[in-house]
mmCIF file of C-alpha atoms in Angstrom:
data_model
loop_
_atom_site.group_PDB
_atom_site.id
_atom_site.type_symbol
_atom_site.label_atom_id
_atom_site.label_comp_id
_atom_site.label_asym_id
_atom_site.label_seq_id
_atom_site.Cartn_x
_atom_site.Cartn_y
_atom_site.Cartn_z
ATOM 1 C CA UNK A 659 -104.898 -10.547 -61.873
ATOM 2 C CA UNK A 660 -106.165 -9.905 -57.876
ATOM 3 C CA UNK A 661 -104.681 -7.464 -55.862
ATOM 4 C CA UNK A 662 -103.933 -10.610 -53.597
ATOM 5 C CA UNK A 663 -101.418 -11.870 -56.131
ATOM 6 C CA UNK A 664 -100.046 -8.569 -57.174
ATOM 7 C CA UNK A 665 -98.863 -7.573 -53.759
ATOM 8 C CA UNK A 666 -97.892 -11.156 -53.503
ATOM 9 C CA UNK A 667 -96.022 -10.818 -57.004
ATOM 10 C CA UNK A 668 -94.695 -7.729 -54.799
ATOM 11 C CA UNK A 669 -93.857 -9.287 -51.519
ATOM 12 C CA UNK A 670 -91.955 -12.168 -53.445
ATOM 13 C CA UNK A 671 -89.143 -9.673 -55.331
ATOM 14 C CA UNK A 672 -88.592 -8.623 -51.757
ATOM 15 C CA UNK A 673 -87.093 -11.491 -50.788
ATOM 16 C CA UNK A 674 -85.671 -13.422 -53.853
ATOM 17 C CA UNK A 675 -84.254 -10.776 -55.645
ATOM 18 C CA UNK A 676 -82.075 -8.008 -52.914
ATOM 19 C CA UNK A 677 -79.921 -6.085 -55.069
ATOM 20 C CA UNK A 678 -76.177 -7.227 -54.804
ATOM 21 C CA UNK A 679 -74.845 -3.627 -53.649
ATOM 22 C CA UNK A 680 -76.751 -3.583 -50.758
ATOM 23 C CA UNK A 681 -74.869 -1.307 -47.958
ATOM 24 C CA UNK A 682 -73.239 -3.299 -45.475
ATOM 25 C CA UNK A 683 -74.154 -2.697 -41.666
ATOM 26 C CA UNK A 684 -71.738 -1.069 -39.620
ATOM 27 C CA UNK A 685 -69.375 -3.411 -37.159
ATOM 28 C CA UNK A 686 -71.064 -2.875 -34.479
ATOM 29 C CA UNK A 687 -74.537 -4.063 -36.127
ATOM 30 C CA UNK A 688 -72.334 -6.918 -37.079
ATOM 31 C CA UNK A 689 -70.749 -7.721 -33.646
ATOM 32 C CA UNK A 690 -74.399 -7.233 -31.836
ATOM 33 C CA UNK A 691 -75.708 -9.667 -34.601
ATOM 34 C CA UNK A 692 -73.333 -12.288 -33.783
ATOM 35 C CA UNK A 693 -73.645 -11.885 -29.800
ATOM 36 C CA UNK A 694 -77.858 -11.932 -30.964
ATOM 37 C CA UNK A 695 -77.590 -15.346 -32.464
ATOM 38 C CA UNK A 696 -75.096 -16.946 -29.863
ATOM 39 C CA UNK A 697 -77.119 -15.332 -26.937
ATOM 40 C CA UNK A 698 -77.439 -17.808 -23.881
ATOM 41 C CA UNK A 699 -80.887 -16.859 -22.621
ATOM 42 C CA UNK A 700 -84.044 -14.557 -23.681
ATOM 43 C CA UNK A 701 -82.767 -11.791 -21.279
ATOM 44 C CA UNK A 702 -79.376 -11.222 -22.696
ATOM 45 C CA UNK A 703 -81.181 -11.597 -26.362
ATOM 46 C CA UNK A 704 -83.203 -9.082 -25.445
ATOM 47 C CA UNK A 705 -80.878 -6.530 -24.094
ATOM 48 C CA UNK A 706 -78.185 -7.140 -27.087
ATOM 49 C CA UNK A 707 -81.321 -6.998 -29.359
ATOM 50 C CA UNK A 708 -82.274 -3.485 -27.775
ATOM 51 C CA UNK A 709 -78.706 -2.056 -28.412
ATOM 52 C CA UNK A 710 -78.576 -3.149 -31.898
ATOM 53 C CA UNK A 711 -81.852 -1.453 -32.755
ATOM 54 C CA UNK A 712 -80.500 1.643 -31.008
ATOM 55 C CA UNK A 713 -77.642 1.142 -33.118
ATOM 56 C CA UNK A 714 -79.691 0.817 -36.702
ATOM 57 C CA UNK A 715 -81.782 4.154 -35.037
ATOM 58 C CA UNK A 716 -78.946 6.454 -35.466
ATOM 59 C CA UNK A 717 -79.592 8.322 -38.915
ATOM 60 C CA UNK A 718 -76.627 10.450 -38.463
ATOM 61 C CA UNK A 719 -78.884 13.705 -38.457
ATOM 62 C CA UNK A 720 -80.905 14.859 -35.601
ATOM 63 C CA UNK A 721 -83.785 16.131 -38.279
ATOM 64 C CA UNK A 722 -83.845 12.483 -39.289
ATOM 65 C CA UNK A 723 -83.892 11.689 -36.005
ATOM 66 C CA UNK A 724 -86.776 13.377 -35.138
ATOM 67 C CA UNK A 725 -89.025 12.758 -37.817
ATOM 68 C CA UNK A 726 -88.489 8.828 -36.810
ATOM 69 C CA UNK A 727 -89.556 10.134 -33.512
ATOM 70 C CA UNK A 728 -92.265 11.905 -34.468
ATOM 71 C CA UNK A 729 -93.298 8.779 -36.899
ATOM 72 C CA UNK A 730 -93.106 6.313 -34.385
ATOM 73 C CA UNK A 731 -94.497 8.329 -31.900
ATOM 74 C CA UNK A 732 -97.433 8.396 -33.778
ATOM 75 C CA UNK A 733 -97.761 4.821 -34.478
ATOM 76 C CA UNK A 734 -98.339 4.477 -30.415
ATOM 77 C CA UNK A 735 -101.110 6.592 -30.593
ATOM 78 C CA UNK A 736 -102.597 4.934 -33.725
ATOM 79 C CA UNK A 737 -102.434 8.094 -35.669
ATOM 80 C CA UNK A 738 -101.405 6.001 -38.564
ATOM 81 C CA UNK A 739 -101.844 9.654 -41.432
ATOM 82 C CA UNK A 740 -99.487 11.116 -39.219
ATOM 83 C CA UNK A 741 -97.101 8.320 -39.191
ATOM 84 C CA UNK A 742 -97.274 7.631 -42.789
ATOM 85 C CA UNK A 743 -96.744 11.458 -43.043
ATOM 86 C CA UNK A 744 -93.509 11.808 -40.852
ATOM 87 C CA UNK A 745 -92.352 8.448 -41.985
ATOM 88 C CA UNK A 746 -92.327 9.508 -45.875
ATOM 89 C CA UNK A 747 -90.684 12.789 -45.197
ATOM 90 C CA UNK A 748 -87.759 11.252 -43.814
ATOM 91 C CA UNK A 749 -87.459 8.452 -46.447
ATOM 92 C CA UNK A 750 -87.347 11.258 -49.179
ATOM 93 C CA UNK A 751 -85.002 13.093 -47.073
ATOM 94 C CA UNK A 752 -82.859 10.138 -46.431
ATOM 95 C CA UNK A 753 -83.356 7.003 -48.407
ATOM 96 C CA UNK A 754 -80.394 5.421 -47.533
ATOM 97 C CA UNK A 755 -81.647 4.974 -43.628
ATOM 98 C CA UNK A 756 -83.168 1.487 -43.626
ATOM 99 C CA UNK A 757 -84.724 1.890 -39.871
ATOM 100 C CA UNK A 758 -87.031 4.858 -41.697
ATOM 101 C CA UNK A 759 -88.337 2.464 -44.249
ATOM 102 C CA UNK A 760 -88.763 -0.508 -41.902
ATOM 103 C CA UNK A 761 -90.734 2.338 -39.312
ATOM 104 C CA UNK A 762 -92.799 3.121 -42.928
ATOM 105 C CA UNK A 763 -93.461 -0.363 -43.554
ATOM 106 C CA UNK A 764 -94.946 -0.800 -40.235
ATOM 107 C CA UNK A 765 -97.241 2.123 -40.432
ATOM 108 C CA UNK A 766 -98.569 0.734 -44.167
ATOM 109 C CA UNK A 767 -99.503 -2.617 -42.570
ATOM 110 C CA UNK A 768 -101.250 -1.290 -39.596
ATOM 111 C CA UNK A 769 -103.204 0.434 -42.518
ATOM 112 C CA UNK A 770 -103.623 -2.278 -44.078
ATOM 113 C CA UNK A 771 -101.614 -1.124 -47.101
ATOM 114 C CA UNK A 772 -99.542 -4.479 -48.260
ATOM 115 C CA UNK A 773 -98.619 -3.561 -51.347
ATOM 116 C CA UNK A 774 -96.401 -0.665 -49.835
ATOM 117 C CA UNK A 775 -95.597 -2.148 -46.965
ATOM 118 C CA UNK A 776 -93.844 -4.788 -48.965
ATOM 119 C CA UNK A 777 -92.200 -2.031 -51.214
ATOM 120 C CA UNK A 778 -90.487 -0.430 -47.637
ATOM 121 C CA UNK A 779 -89.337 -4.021 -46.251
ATOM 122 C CA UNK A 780 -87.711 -4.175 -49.474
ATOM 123 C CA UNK A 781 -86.245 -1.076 -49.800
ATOM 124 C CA UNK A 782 -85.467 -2.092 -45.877
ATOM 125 C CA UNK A 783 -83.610 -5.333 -47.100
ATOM 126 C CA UNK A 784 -81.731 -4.235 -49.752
ATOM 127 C CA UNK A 785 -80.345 -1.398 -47.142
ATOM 128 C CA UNK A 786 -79.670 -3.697 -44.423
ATOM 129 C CA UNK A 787 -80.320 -7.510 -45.471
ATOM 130 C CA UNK A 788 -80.127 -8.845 -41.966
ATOM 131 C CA UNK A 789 -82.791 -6.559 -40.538
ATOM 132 C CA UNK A 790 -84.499 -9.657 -38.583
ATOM 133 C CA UNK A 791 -87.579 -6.643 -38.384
ATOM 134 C CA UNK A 792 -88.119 -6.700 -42.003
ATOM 135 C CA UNK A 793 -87.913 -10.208 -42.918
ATOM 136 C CA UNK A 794 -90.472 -11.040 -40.094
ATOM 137 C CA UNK A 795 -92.659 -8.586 -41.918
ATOM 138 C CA UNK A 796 -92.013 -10.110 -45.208
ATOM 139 C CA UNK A 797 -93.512 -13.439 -43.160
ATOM 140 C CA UNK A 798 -96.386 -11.295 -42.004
ATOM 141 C CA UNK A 799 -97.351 -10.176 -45.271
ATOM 142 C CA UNK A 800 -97.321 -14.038 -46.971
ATOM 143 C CA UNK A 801 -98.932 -15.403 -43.683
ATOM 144 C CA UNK A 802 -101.696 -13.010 -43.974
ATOM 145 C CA UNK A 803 -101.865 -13.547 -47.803
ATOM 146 C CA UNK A 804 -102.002 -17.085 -46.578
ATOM 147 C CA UNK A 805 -98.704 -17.628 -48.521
ATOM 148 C CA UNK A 806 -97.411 -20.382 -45.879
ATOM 149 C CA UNK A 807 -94.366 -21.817 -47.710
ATOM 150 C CA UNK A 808 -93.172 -18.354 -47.887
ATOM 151 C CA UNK A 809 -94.074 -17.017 -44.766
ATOM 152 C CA UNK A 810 -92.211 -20.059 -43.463
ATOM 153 C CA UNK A 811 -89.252 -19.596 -45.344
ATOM 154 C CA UNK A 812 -89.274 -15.394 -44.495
ATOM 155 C CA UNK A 813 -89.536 -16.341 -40.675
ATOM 156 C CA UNK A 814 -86.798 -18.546 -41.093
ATOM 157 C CA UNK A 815 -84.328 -16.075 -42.106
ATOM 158 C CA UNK A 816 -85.394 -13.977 -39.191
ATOM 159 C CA UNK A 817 -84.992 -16.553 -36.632
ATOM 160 C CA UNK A 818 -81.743 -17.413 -37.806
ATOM 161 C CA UNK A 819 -80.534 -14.080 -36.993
ATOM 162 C CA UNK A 820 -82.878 -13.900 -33.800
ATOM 163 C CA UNK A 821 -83.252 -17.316 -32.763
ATOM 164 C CA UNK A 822 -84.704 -16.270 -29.434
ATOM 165 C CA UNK A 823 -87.657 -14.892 -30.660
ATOM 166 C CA UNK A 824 -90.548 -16.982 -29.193
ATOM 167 C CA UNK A 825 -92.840 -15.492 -31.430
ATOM 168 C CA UNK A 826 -91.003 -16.232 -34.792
ATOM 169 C CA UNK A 827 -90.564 -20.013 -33.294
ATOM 170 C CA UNK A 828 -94.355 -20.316 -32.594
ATOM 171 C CA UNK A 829 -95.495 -18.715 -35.853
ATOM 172 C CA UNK A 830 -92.779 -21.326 -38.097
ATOM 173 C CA UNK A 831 -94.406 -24.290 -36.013
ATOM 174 C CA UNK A 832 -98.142 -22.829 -36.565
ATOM 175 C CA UNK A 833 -96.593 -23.013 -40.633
ATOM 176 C CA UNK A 834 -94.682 -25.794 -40.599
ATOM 177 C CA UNK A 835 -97.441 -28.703 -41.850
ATOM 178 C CA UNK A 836 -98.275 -26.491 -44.596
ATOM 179 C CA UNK A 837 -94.725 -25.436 -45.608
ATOM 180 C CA UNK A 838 -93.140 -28.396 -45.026
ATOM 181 C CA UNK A 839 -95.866 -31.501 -45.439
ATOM 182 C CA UNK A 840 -95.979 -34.030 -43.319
ATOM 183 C CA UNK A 841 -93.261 -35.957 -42.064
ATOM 184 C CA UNK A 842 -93.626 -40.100 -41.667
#
């Protein structure tokens, strides 16, 4: 077996098989996600799209807090050790925060680390299984795997909960011959 198809093997539990229990986001995440998906232009998209990521920020301890800070912070400067450090601290600490695994899951990819960045989305999903974040990584992962049918599908789920998102739209068209066939 290649490490391609383990992480693959990996990247597909993450989205076919999200525990049932899965917490259930607060109403406010649930308001902003409905005013996200009935937005009427890009601009008010983006600025409900900014509160509800402030909203899935909030840890409920300022320790947490900070070592998301610290994590991310990190990231900008492409001191991806660092990152990975702060970024596993807090998701020992606090393994029920989904935004910590989602920031971990971004710091494995820019390392190029798929197999755990695919273990964080999913530990992201089955915390929060309308993070939009997480299933466009779980598209990232199968696009770069070249995985289209999947990536498709994984970018589909996001833009149905972001369907603003230029980016999503232009990487499901970019898929959509190889997901989809052609059409007569």
């Amino acid at each position: 077996m290649t490490f391609k198809s383990i992480v693959a093997a990996g990247v597909a539990i993450v989205t076919y098989s999200l525990p049932l229990s899965a917490e259930v986001g607060s109403d406010r995440s649930d308001e902003l996600l409905s005013q996200l998906a009935e937005a009427e232009d890009d601009v008010a998209a983006q600025r409900v799209e900014r509160e509800l990521q402030l909203e899935w920020s909030k840890s409920g301890s300022a320790a947490m807090d900070l070592l998301l800070k610290r994590g991310r912070d990190a990231m900008e400067v492409n001191d991806l050790d660092a990152a990975v450090e702060h970024l596993t601290a807090l998701t020992d600490h606090a393994p029920d925060f989904a935004e910590g695994w989602l920031a971990l899951s971004l710091a494995y990819y820019a390392k190029e680390l798929y197999g755990p960045a695919a273990y964080a989305l999913e530990r992201t999903l089955a915390l929060n299984p309308d993070h939009f974040g997480a299933l466009q990584g779980v598209g990232a992962i199968f696009d770069h795997l070249d995985e289209p049918q999947r990536a498709y599908d994984a970018y589909a789920m996001a833009a149905r909960l972001r369907p603003h998102d230029q980016t999503l739209l232009d990487a499901m068209e970019r898929l959509e011959r190889d997901a989809r066939g052609w059409k007569l």
